[in-house]
Structure formats: structure tokens, C-alpha cells
């Protein structure tokens, strides 16, 4: 480990750590993974540190989200788990790993997601109803800006944005010959995929989520349960 990445002295031993004298109290670590990160005190300018290593797959997911979403690279991963190294590399955060990255990996944008209805009522939904559910969640939970949903044949589309000038189009269309399956696509970035994934994790009427990059979808590959 280089001197530049010396860990904060209050970090507990383990794979995730905070670099000493790096934290700017941005709030990202304690927002996404409060079970893992804490502040050394409540004074202005206090540094965060790892007060407990993740102990479940869900806690690891939240810690990895911190690594991806942080602003200044203060949170690092020094473990050697090949799955985590692959995930961080695909999320364009491989530079936050201390261990050498597996050969041949690169950032991957998975912006295609297949979903299925979980109830009989949902099986009869049109594509615009699926997007209405997402649109309502965006405005209720995150207060994002959205455009009107437009139907086109059996498909539908709308756009959402964190800022007025950067809208991300989202399209929904039926998948396969039977009812109750849809493909959602967007033309935004990884954060757009994460936003859709967050909605789907809490959506009671939809399940069997599979994420694909454009290449994975075109080649008929099996996809995976999360964007990265």
C-alpha cells in the first residue's frame, strides 16, 4: 500500500478502508452504508472511517455503492475477491482497488433490463403502465423531473432528469409473445441504471430482473441480477 493511500487510524481491519486525511465529510458513506461507516466525531471537518466491515451480501453491496458514488476516492477496497474486483472494474471504479485487477476487464454499461409481472393483474399491463409506475416512484421518492409518457405502438417512453438540461430517455416494450414481460432500455449513464434498479428492488408487482449491456443483449447472453 502506498503512503498516499495510508488508512485512517480508526478503520477496523478488513477489506474496506478510508484513506487518512482525505475525507471531506460529503456524507455519501454514512448515507449509503451507515452500518459500515461512521464519523470520528460530530465536529466540522471530521473524517469518516470504517467502524465495522460488511457482514452480509447486502452490506457489501452498500459498501460498494459508496466506493462507486464517492467524490474524492477516499474509500478503497484492499481485498482480493475476484467478484468484487470485477464489479468495481465494470462500474469504472477499478482504480479504487489496491489489488491487481483481473486481466481483460473493462467498464460495462448495462442499460437493458428485462422484468416480469409478479401478479395476474400486472400481466395485463401495457408498456405505458410500467413506465407510469416508475415515473410515480421518481416523483414521490426522488423528486426527479419527468416528461410525459408517450405511447408508440405497443411500446412507450419518457425521460427523467436530475437537472433541467440532462434528461435520460427510458423506453419500455413487450418482451416475447406472451403477456407480462417487458424490456426497459435507457440511453443514460450508470447512475440511470442504478436508479431503475433501485425502483425495481422495491416494486412489488415486478420481478425476475435481468440486466444486460447492449452487447450482452444482442448476443443473447444470460445477463445478471444487477447493473454491475
Coordinates of N, CA and C in Angstrom, one line a residue:
X1 N 0.9 -1.2 0.0 CA 0.0 0.0 0.0 C 0.9 1.2 0.0
X2 N 0.6 2.2 -0.9 CA 1.4 3.4 -1.0 C 1.1 4.3 0.2
X3 N 2.1 5.2 0.5 CA 1.9 6.2 1.6 C 0.7 7.0 1.3
X4 N 0.4 7.3 0.0 CA -0.7 8.1 -0.4 C -2.0 7.5 0.0
X5 N -2.1 6.2 0.1 CA -3.3 5.5 0.5 C -3.2 5.0 1.9
X6 N -2.5 5.6 2.8 CA -2.4 5.1 4.2 C -3.8 5.2 4.8
X7 N -4.2 4.2 5.5 CA -5.6 4.2 6.0 C -5.7 5.1 7.3
X8 N -7.0 5.6 7.5 CA -7.3 6.3 8.7 C -7.0 5.4 9.9
X9 N -6.4 5.9 11.0 CA -6.1 5.0 12.1 C -7.3 4.4 12.8
X10 N -8.5 4.9 12.6 CA -9.6 4.4 13.3 C -10.3 3.3 12.5
X11 N -9.9 3.0 11.2 CA -10.5 2.0 10.5 C -10.3 0.6 11.2
X12 N -11.4 -0.2 11.2 CA -11.2 -1.6 11.7 C -10.5 -2.4 10.6
X13 N -9.9 -3.5 11.0 CA -9.2 -4.3 10.0 C -10.2 -4.9 9.0
X14 N -9.8 -5.0 7.8 CA -10.7 -5.6 6.8 C -10.5 -5.1 5.4
X15 N -11.4 -5.5 4.5 CA -11.2 -5.1 3.0 C -11.5 -3.7 2.7
X16 N -12.4 -3.1 3.3 CA -12.8 -1.7 3.0 C -12.1 -0.7 4.0
X17 N -11.6 0.4 3.5 CA -10.9 1.4 4.4 C -11.1 2.8 3.8
X18 N -10.9 3.7 4.7 CA -10.9 5.2 4.4 C -9.5 5.7 4.4
X19 N -9.1 6.4 3.4 CA -7.7 6.9 3.4 C -7.6 8.1 4.4
X20 N -6.5 8.1 5.1 CA -6.3 9.1 6.1 C -6.2 10.5 5.5
X21 N -6.8 11.5 6.2 CA -6.7 12.9 5.8 C -7.2 13.1 4.4
X22 N -8.2 12.4 4.0 CA -8.8 12.5 2.7 C -10.3 12.9 2.7
X23 N -11.0 12.4 3.7 CA -12.5 12.6 3.8 C -12.8 14.1 3.9
X24 N -13.8 14.5 3.1 CA -14.3 15.9 3.1 C -15.7 16.0 3.7
X25 N -16.1 14.9 4.4 CA -17.5 14.9 5.1 C -18.6 15.1 4.1
X26 N -18.5 14.5 2.9 CA -19.5 14.6 1.9 C -20.8 13.9 2.3
X27 N -20.8 13.0 3.2 CA -22.0 12.3 3.6 C -22.4 11.1 2.9
X28 N -21.7 10.8 1.7 CA -22.0 9.6 0.9 C -21.8 8.3 1.7
X29 N -20.7 8.1 2.4 CA -20.6 6.8 3.1 C -21.7 6.5 4.1
X30 N -22.0 7.5 5.0 CA -23.0 7.3 6.0 C -24.4 7.3 5.5
X31 N -24.6 7.9 4.3 CA -25.9 7.8 3.7 C -26.2 6.4 3.1
X32 N -25.2 5.9 2.4 CA -25.5 4.6 1.7 C -25.2 3.4 2.6
X33 N -24.2 3.5 3.5 CA -23.8 2.3 4.3 C -23.5 2.8 5.8
X34 N -24.5 3.2 6.5 CA -24.3 3.7 7.9 C -23.8 2.6 8.8
X35 N -24.1 1.3 8.5 CA -23.7 0.2 9.3 C -22.2 -0.1 9.2
X36 N -21.5 0.5 8.1 CA -20.1 0.3 7.9 C -19.3 1.5 8.2
X37 N -19.8 2.7 7.9 CA -19.0 3.9 8.1 C -19.6 4.8 9.2
X38 N -18.7 5.5 9.8 CA -19.1 6.5 10.9 C -18.1 7.6 10.9
X39 N -18.5 8.7 11.5 CA -17.6 9.9 11.7 C -16.9 9.8 13.0
X40 N -15.6 10.3 13.0 CA -14.8 10.2 14.2 C -15.4 11.1 15.3
X41 N -16.1 12.1 15.0 CA -16.7 13.0 16.0 C -17.8 13.8 15.2
X42 N -18.5 14.7 16.0 CA -19.5 15.5 15.3 C -19.1 16.9 15.0
X43 N -17.8 17.1 15.0 CA -17.3 18.4 14.7 C -17.1 18.7 13.2
X44 N -17.2 19.9 12.8 CA -17.0 20.2 11.4 C -15.6 19.8 10.9
X45 N -15.6 19.2 9.8 CA -14.3 18.7 9.2 C -13.9 17.3 9.7
X46 N -14.7 16.7 10.5 CA -14.4 15.3 11.0 C -14.3 14.3 9.8
X47 N -13.5 13.4 9.9 CA -13.3 12.3 8.9 C -14.2 11.1 9.2
X48 N -14.7 10.5 8.1 CA -15.3 9.2 8.3 C -14.3 8.1 8.4
X49 N -14.7 7.0 8.8 CA -13.8 5.8 8.9 C -14.7 4.5 8.9
X50 N -14.1 3.4 8.7 CA -14.8 2.1 8.7 C -14.9 1.6 10.1
X51 N -16.1 1.7 10.7 CA -16.2 1.3 12.1 C -16.6 -0.2 12.2
X52 N -17.1 -0.8 11.1 CA -17.4 -2.2 11.1 C -17.4 -2.7 9.6
X53 N -16.8 -3.8 9.3 CA -16.7 -4.3 8.0 C -18.1 -4.9 7.6
X54 N -18.5 -4.9 6.4 CA -19.7 -5.5 6.0 C -19.8 -7.0 6.3
X55 N -20.9 -7.5 6.8 CA -21.1 -8.9 7.2 C -22.1 -9.6 6.4
X56 N -22.7 -9.1 5.4 CA -23.7 -9.7 4.6 C -23.6 -9.3 3.2
X57 N -24.2 -10.0 2.2 CA -24.1 -9.6 0.8 C -24.8 -8.2 0.6
X58 N -25.8 -7.9 1.4 CA -26.5 -6.6 1.2 C -25.6 -5.5 1.7
X59 N -24.9 -5.7 2.8 CA -24.0 -4.7 3.4 C -22.8 -4.5 2.4
X60 N -22.3 -5.6 1.8 CA -21.2 -5.5 0.8 C -21.7 -4.6 -0.3
X61 N -22.9 -4.9 -0.8 CA -23.5 -4.1 -1.9 C -23.5 -2.6 -1.6
X62 N -23.9 -2.3 -0.3 CA -24.0 -0.9 0.0 C -22.6 -0.2 0.2
X63 N -21.6 -1.0 0.7 CA -20.3 -0.5 0.8 C -19.7 -0.3 -0.6
X64 N -20.0 -1.2 -1.6 CA -19.5 -1.0 -2.9 C -20.2 0.2 -3.6
X65 N -21.4 0.5 -3.2 CA -22.1 1.7 -3.8 C -21.3 3.0 -3.3
X66 N -20.9 2.9 -2.0 CA -20.1 4.1 -1.5 C -18.8 4.2 -2.3
X67 N -18.1 3.1 -2.6 CA -16.9 3.2 -3.4 C -17.2 3.9 -4.7
X68 N -18.3 3.5 -5.4 CA -18.6 4.0 -6.7 C -19.1 5.4 -6.7
X69 N -19.9 5.8 -5.6 CA -20.5 7.1 -5.6 C -19.7 8.2 -5.0
X70 N -18.6 7.9 -4.3 CA -17.9 8.9 -3.5 C -17.3 9.9 -4.5
X71 N -16.9 11.1 -3.9 CA -16.5 12.2 -4.7 C -15.0 12.3 -4.9
X72 N -14.2 11.8 -3.9 CA -12.7 12.1 -4.0 C -11.9 10.9 -3.8
X73 N -12.4 9.7 -3.9 CA -11.6 8.5 -3.9 C -11.1 8.1 -2.5
X74 N -11.8 8.6 -1.5 CA -11.3 8.3 -0.1 C -11.6 6.9 0.4
X75 N -12.5 6.2 -0.2 CA -12.9 4.9 0.2 C -12.4 3.9 -0.8
X76 N -11.6 2.9 -0.2 CA -10.9 2.0 -1.1 C -11.2 0.6 -0.7
X77 N -10.9 -0.4 -1.6 CA -11.0 -1.8 -1.4 C -9.7 -2.4 -1.5
X78 N -9.2 -3.1 -0.5 CA -7.9 -3.8 -0.5 C -8.0 -5.3 -0.5
X79 N -9.2 -5.8 -0.7 CA -9.4 -7.3 -0.7 C -9.0 -7.8 -2.1
X80 N -9.2 -9.1 -2.2 CA -8.8 -9.8 -3.5 C -9.9 -10.6 -4.0
X81 N -11.2 -10.5 -3.5 CA -12.3 -11.2 -4.0 C -12.5 -10.9 -5.5
X82 N -12.4 -11.9 -6.4 CA -12.5 -11.6 -7.8 C -13.8 -11.1 -8.3
X83 N -14.9 -11.5 -7.6 CA -16.2 -11.0 -8.0 C -16.3 -9.5 -7.7
X84 N -15.8 -9.1 -6.5 CA -15.8 -7.6 -6.2 C -14.9 -6.8 -7.1
X85 N -13.7 -7.4 -7.4 CA -12.8 -6.7 -8.3 C -13.4 -6.5 -9.7
X86 N -14.2 -7.5 -10.1 CA -14.8 -7.4 -11.4 C -15.9 -6.4 -11.4
X87 N -16.7 -6.4 -10.3 CA -17.9 -5.5 -10.2 C -17.4 -4.0 -10.2
X88 N -16.3 -3.8 -9.4 CA -15.8 -2.4 -9.3 C -15.2 -2.0 -10.6
X89 N -14.5 -2.9 -11.3 CA -14.0 -2.5 -12.6 C -15.1 -2.2 -13.6
X90 N -16.2 -3.0 -13.6 CA -17.3 -2.8 -14.6 C -18.0 -1.5 -14.2
X91 N -18.0 -1.1 -13.0 CA -18.6 0.2 -12.6 C -17.6 1.4 -12.7
X92 N -16.5 1.1 -13.4 CA -15.5 2.2 -13.7 C -14.8 2.7 -12.4
X93 N -14.7 1.8 -11.4 CA -14.1 2.2 -10.1 C -12.9 1.2 -9.8
X94 N -12.3 0.6 -10.8 CA -11.2 -0.3 -10.6 C -10.0 0.4 -10.0
X95 N -9.9 1.7 -10.2 CA -8.8 2.5 -9.6 C -8.9 2.6 -8.1
X96 N -10.0 2.2 -7.5 CA -10.2 2.2 -6.1 C -9.8 0.9 -5.4
X97 N -9.2 0.0 -6.2 CA -8.8 -1.3 -5.7 C -7.3 -1.3 -5.5
X98 N -6.8 -1.8 -4.4 CA -5.4 -2.0 -4.1 C -4.8 -3.2 -4.8
X99 N -5.6 -4.3 -5.0 CA -5.1 -5.5 -5.6 C -5.1 -5.3 -7.1
X100 N -4.2 -6.1 -7.8 CA -4.2 -6.0 -9.3 C -5.5 -6.5 -9.8
X101 N -6.0 -5.9 -10.9 CA -7.3 -6.3 -11.4 C -7.1 -7.4 -12.4
X102 N -8.2 -8.3 -12.4 CA -8.1 -9.5 -13.4 C -8.0 -8.9 -14.8
X103 N -7.2 -9.6 -15.6 CA -6.9 -9.2 -17.0 C -8.2 -9.3 -17.8
X104 N -8.3 -8.3 -18.8 CA -9.4 -8.3 -19.7 C -10.7 -7.7 -19.3
X105 N -10.7 -7.1 -18.0 CA -11.9 -6.5 -17.6 C -11.9 -5.0 -18.0
X106 N -13.1 -4.5 -18.2 CA -13.3 -3.1 -18.6 C -14.6 -2.6 -18.1
X107 N -14.8 -1.2 -18.0 CA -16.2 -0.7 -17.6 C -17.3 -1.2 -18.5
X108 N -18.4 -1.5 -18.0 CA -19.6 -2.0 -18.7 C -20.8 -1.2 -18.3
X109 N -21.5 -0.7 -19.3 CA -22.8 0.0 -19.1 C -23.9 -1.0 -19.4
X110 N -24.6 -1.5 -18.4 CA -25.8 -2.3 -18.6 C -27.0 -1.4 -18.5
X111 N -27.6 -1.2 -19.7 CA -28.7 -0.3 -19.8 C -30.0 -0.9 -20.4
X112 N -30.0 -2.3 -20.4 CA -31.2 -3.0 -20.8 C -31.6 -3.9 -19.6
X113 N -32.8 -3.9 -19.2 CA -33.3 -4.7 -18.1 C -34.6 -5.4 -18.5
X114 N -34.7 -6.7 -18.3 CA -35.9 -7.5 -18.6 C -36.6 -7.7 -17.2
X115 N -37.9 -7.5 -17.2 CA -38.7 -7.7 -16.0 C -39.9 -8.5 -16.3
X116 N -40.5 -9.2 -15.3 CA -41.7 -9.9 -15.5 C -42.7 -9.5 -14.4
X117 N -44.0 -9.7 -14.7 CA -45.1 -9.4 -13.8 C -45.1 -10.5 -12.7
X118 N -45.4 -10.1 -11.5 CA -45.5 -11.0 -10.3 C -46.9 -11.4 -10.0
X119 N -47.9 -10.6 -10.5 CA -49.3 -10.9 -10.2 C -50.1 -11.0 -11.5
X120 N -51.3 -11.6 -11.4 CA -52.1 -11.7 -12.5 C -52.5 -10.4 -13.1
X121 N -52.8 -9.4 -12.2 CA -53.2 -8.1 -12.6 C -52.1 -7.4 -13.4
X122 N -50.9 -7.6 -13.0 CA -49.8 -6.9 -13.7 C -49.5 -7.5 -15.0
X123 N -49.9 -8.8 -15.2 CA -49.7 -9.4 -16.5 C -50.4 -8.7 -17.7
X124 N -51.5 -8.0 -17.3 CA -52.3 -7.3 -18.3 C -51.8 -5.9 -18.6
X125 N -50.8 -5.4 -17.9 CA -50.3 -4.0 -18.1 C -49.8 -3.8 -19.5
X126 N -50.0 -2.6 -20.0 CA -49.4 -2.2 -21.2 C -48.0 -1.5 -20.8
X127 N -47.2 -1.3 -21.8 CA -45.9 -0.7 -21.5 C -45.9 0.6 -20.8
X128 N -46.9 1.4 -21.2 CA -47.0 2.7 -20.5 C -47.4 2.6 -19.0
X129 N -48.1 1.6 -18.6 CA -48.4 1.4 -17.2 C -47.1 1.1 -16.4
X130 N -46.2 0.3 -17.0 CA -44.9 0.0 -16.4 C -44.2 1.3 -16.1
X131 N -44.1 2.1 -17.2 CA -43.4 3.4 -17.0 C -44.1 4.4 -16.1
X132 N -45.4 4.3 -16.0 CA -46.1 5.2 -15.0 C -45.7 4.8 -13.6
X133 N -45.6 3.5 -13.4 CA -45.1 3.1 -12.0 C -43.7 3.7 -11.7
X134 N -42.8 3.6 -12.7 CA -41.5 4.1 -12.5 C -41.6 5.7 -12.3
X135 N -42.3 6.3 -13.2 CA -42.4 7.8 -13.1 C -43.0 8.2 -11.8
X136 N -44.0 7.5 -11.3 CA -44.6 7.9 -10.0 C -43.5 7.7 -8.9
X137 N -42.8 6.7 -8.9 CA -41.7 6.5 -7.9 C -40.7 7.6 -8.0
X138 N -40.3 8.0 -9.2 CA -39.3 9.0 -9.3 C -39.8 10.3 -8.7
X139 N -41.0 10.7 -8.9 CA -41.5 11.9 -8.4 C -41.8 11.9 -6.9
X140 N -42.2 10.7 -6.4 CA -42.6 10.5 -5.0 C -41.3 10.4 -4.1
X141 N -40.4 9.5 -4.6 CA -39.2 9.2 -3.7 C -38.1 10.1 -4.0
X142 N -37.8 10.5 -5.2 CA -36.5 11.2 -5.5 C -36.8 12.6 -6.0
X143 N -38.1 12.9 -6.3 CA -38.5 14.3 -6.8 C -37.7 14.6 -8.1
X144 N -37.4 13.6 -8.9 CA -36.8 13.9 -10.2 C -37.8 14.6 -11.1
X145 N -37.3 15.3 -12.1 CA -38.1 15.9 -13.2 C -38.4 14.8 -14.2
X146 N -39.6 14.8 -14.7 CA -40.0 13.8 -15.7 C -40.8 14.5 -16.9
X147 N -40.8 13.8 -18.0 CA -41.5 14.3 -19.2 C -42.8 13.4 -19.3
X148 N -43.8 13.8 -20.1 CA -45.0 13.0 -20.3 C -44.6 11.7 -20.9
X149 N -45.3 10.6 -20.6 CA -45.2 9.3 -21.2 C -45.8 9.3 -22.6
X150 N -45.1 8.8 -23.6 CA -45.6 8.8 -24.9 C -45.7 7.3 -25.4
X151 N -46.9 6.9 -25.9 CA -47.1 5.6 -26.4 C -46.8 5.6 -27.9
X152 N -46.2 4.5 -28.3 CA -45.8 4.3 -29.7 C -46.0 2.8 -30.0
X153 N -47.1 2.5 -30.7 CA -47.4 1.1 -30.9 C -47.6 0.3 -29.6
X154 N -46.9 -0.7 -29.4 CA -47.0 -1.5 -28.1 C -46.0 -1.0 -27.1
X155 N -45.2 -0.1 -27.4 CA -44.2 0.5 -26.5 C -44.5 1.8 -26.0
X156 N -43.7 2.3 -25.1 CA -43.9 3.7 -24.5 C -42.5 4.2 -24.1
X157 N -42.5 5.5 -23.9 CA -41.2 6.1 -23.5 C -41.5 7.4 -22.7
X158 N -40.5 7.8 -21.9 CA -40.5 9.1 -21.3 C -39.0 9.4 -20.9
X159 N -38.8 10.6 -20.3 CA -37.4 10.9 -19.8 C -37.5 11.4 -18.4
X160 N -36.4 11.2 -17.7 CA -36.3 11.8 -16.3 C -34.9 12.5 -16.2
X161 N -34.8 13.3 -15.2 CA -33.6 14.1 -15.1 C -33.4 14.5 -13.6
X162 N -32.1 14.6 -13.3 CA -31.7 15.3 -12.0 C -31.6 16.8 -12.2
X163 N -31.3 17.2 -13.4 CA -31.1 18.6 -13.7 C -31.9 18.9 -15.0
X164 N -32.3 20.2 -15.2 CA -33.1 20.6 -16.3 C -32.5 20.3 -17.6
X165 N -31.2 20.2 -17.8 CA -30.6 20.1 -19.1 C -30.1 18.7 -19.4
X166 N -30.3 17.7 -18.5 CA -29.7 16.4 -18.7 C -30.8 15.3 -18.5
X167 N -31.7 15.2 -19.5 CA -32.7 14.2 -19.4 C -32.3 12.8 -19.9
X168 N -32.7 11.7 -19.3 CA -32.4 10.4 -19.7 C -33.6 9.7 -20.3
X169 N -33.7 9.4 -21.6 CA -34.9 8.7 -22.1 C -34.9 7.3 -21.6
X170 N -36.1 6.8 -21.3 CA -36.4 5.4 -20.9 C -37.5 4.9 -21.8
X171 N -37.2 3.7 -22.4 CA -38.2 3.0 -23.3 C -38.6 1.7 -22.7
X172 N -39.9 1.4 -22.8 CA -40.4 0.1 -22.4 C -41.1 -0.6 -23.6
X173 N -41.0 -1.9 -23.8 CA -41.6 -2.6 -24.8 C -41.9 -4.0 -24.4
X174 N -43.0 -4.6 -25.0 CA -43.2 -6.0 -24.6 C -42.1 -7.0 -25.0
X175 N -41.9 -8.0 -24.2 CA -40.8 -8.9 -24.4 C -41.4 -10.3 -24.7
X176 N -41.2 -10.9 -25.8 CA -41.7 -12.2 -26.1 C -43.1 -12.2 -26.6
X177 N -43.7 -13.4 -26.8 CA -45.0 -13.5 -27.4 C -46.1 -13.4 -26.3
X178 N -45.8 -13.8 -25.1 CA -46.8 -13.8 -24.1 C -46.9 -12.5 -23.3
X179 N -47.9 -12.3 -22.5 CA -48.1 -11.1 -21.7 C -47.2 -11.1 -20.5
X180 N -47.0 -10.0 -19.8 CA -46.4 -9.9 -18.5 C -44.9 -9.9 -18.5
X181 N -44.2 -9.6 -19.7 CA -42.8 -9.5 -19.7 C -42.4 -8.2 -20.5
X182 N -41.4 -7.4 -20.0 CA -41.1 -6.2 -20.7 C -39.6 -6.0 -20.7
X183 N -39.1 -5.3 -21.7 CA -37.7 -4.8 -21.7 C -37.7 -3.3 -21.6
X184 N -36.9 -2.8 -20.6 CA -36.7 -1.4 -20.4 C -35.3 -1.1 -20.8
X185 N -35.2 0.0 -21.6 CA -33.9 0.5 -22.0 C -33.7 2.0 -21.7
X186 N -32.5 2.4 -21.5 CA -32.3 3.8 -21.4 C -31.0 4.2 -22.1
X187 N -30.8 5.5 -22.4 CA -29.7 5.9 -23.1 C -28.8 6.9 -22.2
X188 N -28.9 6.7 -20.9 CA -28.1 7.5 -20.0 C -26.9 6.8 -19.5
X189 N -26.5 7.0 -18.3 CA -25.3 6.5 -17.7 C -25.5 5.5 -16.7
X190 N -24.5 5.1 -15.9 CA -24.6 4.0 -14.9 C -25.6 4.5 -13.8
X191 N -25.5 5.8 -13.5 CA -26.5 6.3 -12.4 C -27.9 6.1 -12.8
X192 N -28.2 6.2 -14.1 CA -29.6 5.9 -14.6 C -30.0 4.5 -14.4
X193 N -29.0 3.6 -14.7 CA -29.3 2.1 -14.4 C -29.5 1.9 -13.0
X194 N -28.7 2.5 -12.1 CA -28.8 2.3 -10.7 C -30.2 2.8 -10.2
X195 N -30.6 3.9 -10.8 CA -31.9 4.5 -10.3 C -33.1 3.5 -10.7
X196 N -33.0 3.0 -11.9 CA -34.1 2.0 -12.3 C -34.0 0.8 -11.4
X197 N -32.8 0.3 -11.1 CA -32.6 -0.9 -10.3 C -33.1 -0.6 -8.9
X198 N -32.9 0.5 -8.4 CA -33.4 0.8 -7.0 C -34.9 0.8 -7.0
X199 N -35.6 1.3 -8.1 CA -37.0 1.3 -8.2 C -37.5 -0.2 -8.2
X200 N -36.9 -1.0 -9.1 CA -37.3 -2.4 -9.3 C -37.2 -3.2 -8.0
X201 N -36.2 -2.9 -7.2 CA -36.0 -3.7 -5.9 C -37.1 -3.4 -5.0
X202 N -37.8 -2.3 -5.1 CA -38.9 -2.0 -4.2 C -40.3 -2.1 -4.9
X203 N -40.3 -2.6 -6.1 CA -41.5 -2.7 -6.9 C -42.2 -4.0 -6.7
X204 N -43.3 -4.0 -6.0 CA -44.0 -5.3 -5.6 C -44.5 -6.1 -6.8
X205 N -44.9 -5.4 -7.9 CA -45.6 -6.1 -9.0 C -44.6 -6.6 -10.0
X206 N -43.3 -6.3 -9.9 CA -42.4 -6.7 -11.0 C -41.2 -7.5 -10.3
X207 N -40.7 -8.5 -11.1 CA -39.6 -9.3 -10.6 C -38.8 -9.9 -11.7
X208 N -38.1 -11.0 -11.4 CA -37.2 -11.7 -12.4 C -36.3 -10.7 -13.2
X209 N -35.7 -9.8 -12.5 CA -34.9 -8.7 -13.1 C -33.6 -9.3 -13.6
X210 N -33.3 -9.0 -14.9 CA -32.0 -9.3 -15.5 C -31.5 -8.1 -16.3
X211 N -30.2 -7.8 -16.0 CA -29.6 -6.6 -16.6 C -28.6 -7.1 -17.7
X212 N -28.6 -6.3 -18.8 CA -27.7 -6.6 -19.9 C -27.1 -5.3 -20.5
X213 N -25.9 -5.4 -21.0 CA -25.3 -4.4 -21.8 C -25.9 -4.6 -23.2
X214 N -25.7 -3.6 -24.1 CA -26.2 -3.8 -25.5 C -25.6 -5.0 -26.1
X215 N -24.3 -5.2 -25.9 CA -23.6 -6.4 -26.5 C -24.2 -7.7 -25.9
X216 N -24.4 -7.7 -24.6 CA -24.9 -8.9 -23.9 C -26.3 -9.2 -24.4
X217 N -27.1 -8.2 -24.6 CA -28.5 -8.4 -25.1 C -28.5 -8.9 -26.5
X218 N -27.7 -8.3 -27.4 CA -27.6 -8.7 -28.8 C -27.1 -10.1 -28.9
X219 N -26.2 -10.5 -28.1 CA -25.6 -11.9 -28.2 C -26.4 -12.9 -27.5
X220 N -27.5 -12.5 -26.8 CA -28.3 -13.5 -26.1 C -27.7 -14.1 -24.9
X221 N -26.8 -13.3 -24.3 CA -26.2 -13.8 -23.0 C -27.1 -13.7 -21.8
X222 N -26.9 -14.5 -20.8 CA -27.8 -14.6 -19.7 C -28.1 -13.4 -18.8
X223 N -27.2 -12.4 -18.9 CA -27.4 -11.2 -18.1 C -27.1 -11.5 -16.6
X224 N -27.4 -10.5 -15.8 CA -27.2 -10.6 -14.3 C -28.3 -9.9 -13.6
X225 N -28.3 -10.1 -12.2 CA -29.4 -9.5 -11.4 C -29.2 -8.0 -11.0
X226 N -28.1 -7.4 -11.4 CA -27.8 -6.0 -11.0 C -27.0 -5.4 -12.1
X227 N -27.0 -4.1 -12.2 CA -26.3 -3.4 -13.3 C -24.8 -3.7 -13.3
X228 N -24.2 -3.8 -12.1 CA -22.7 -4.1 -12.0 C -22.4 -4.9 -10.8

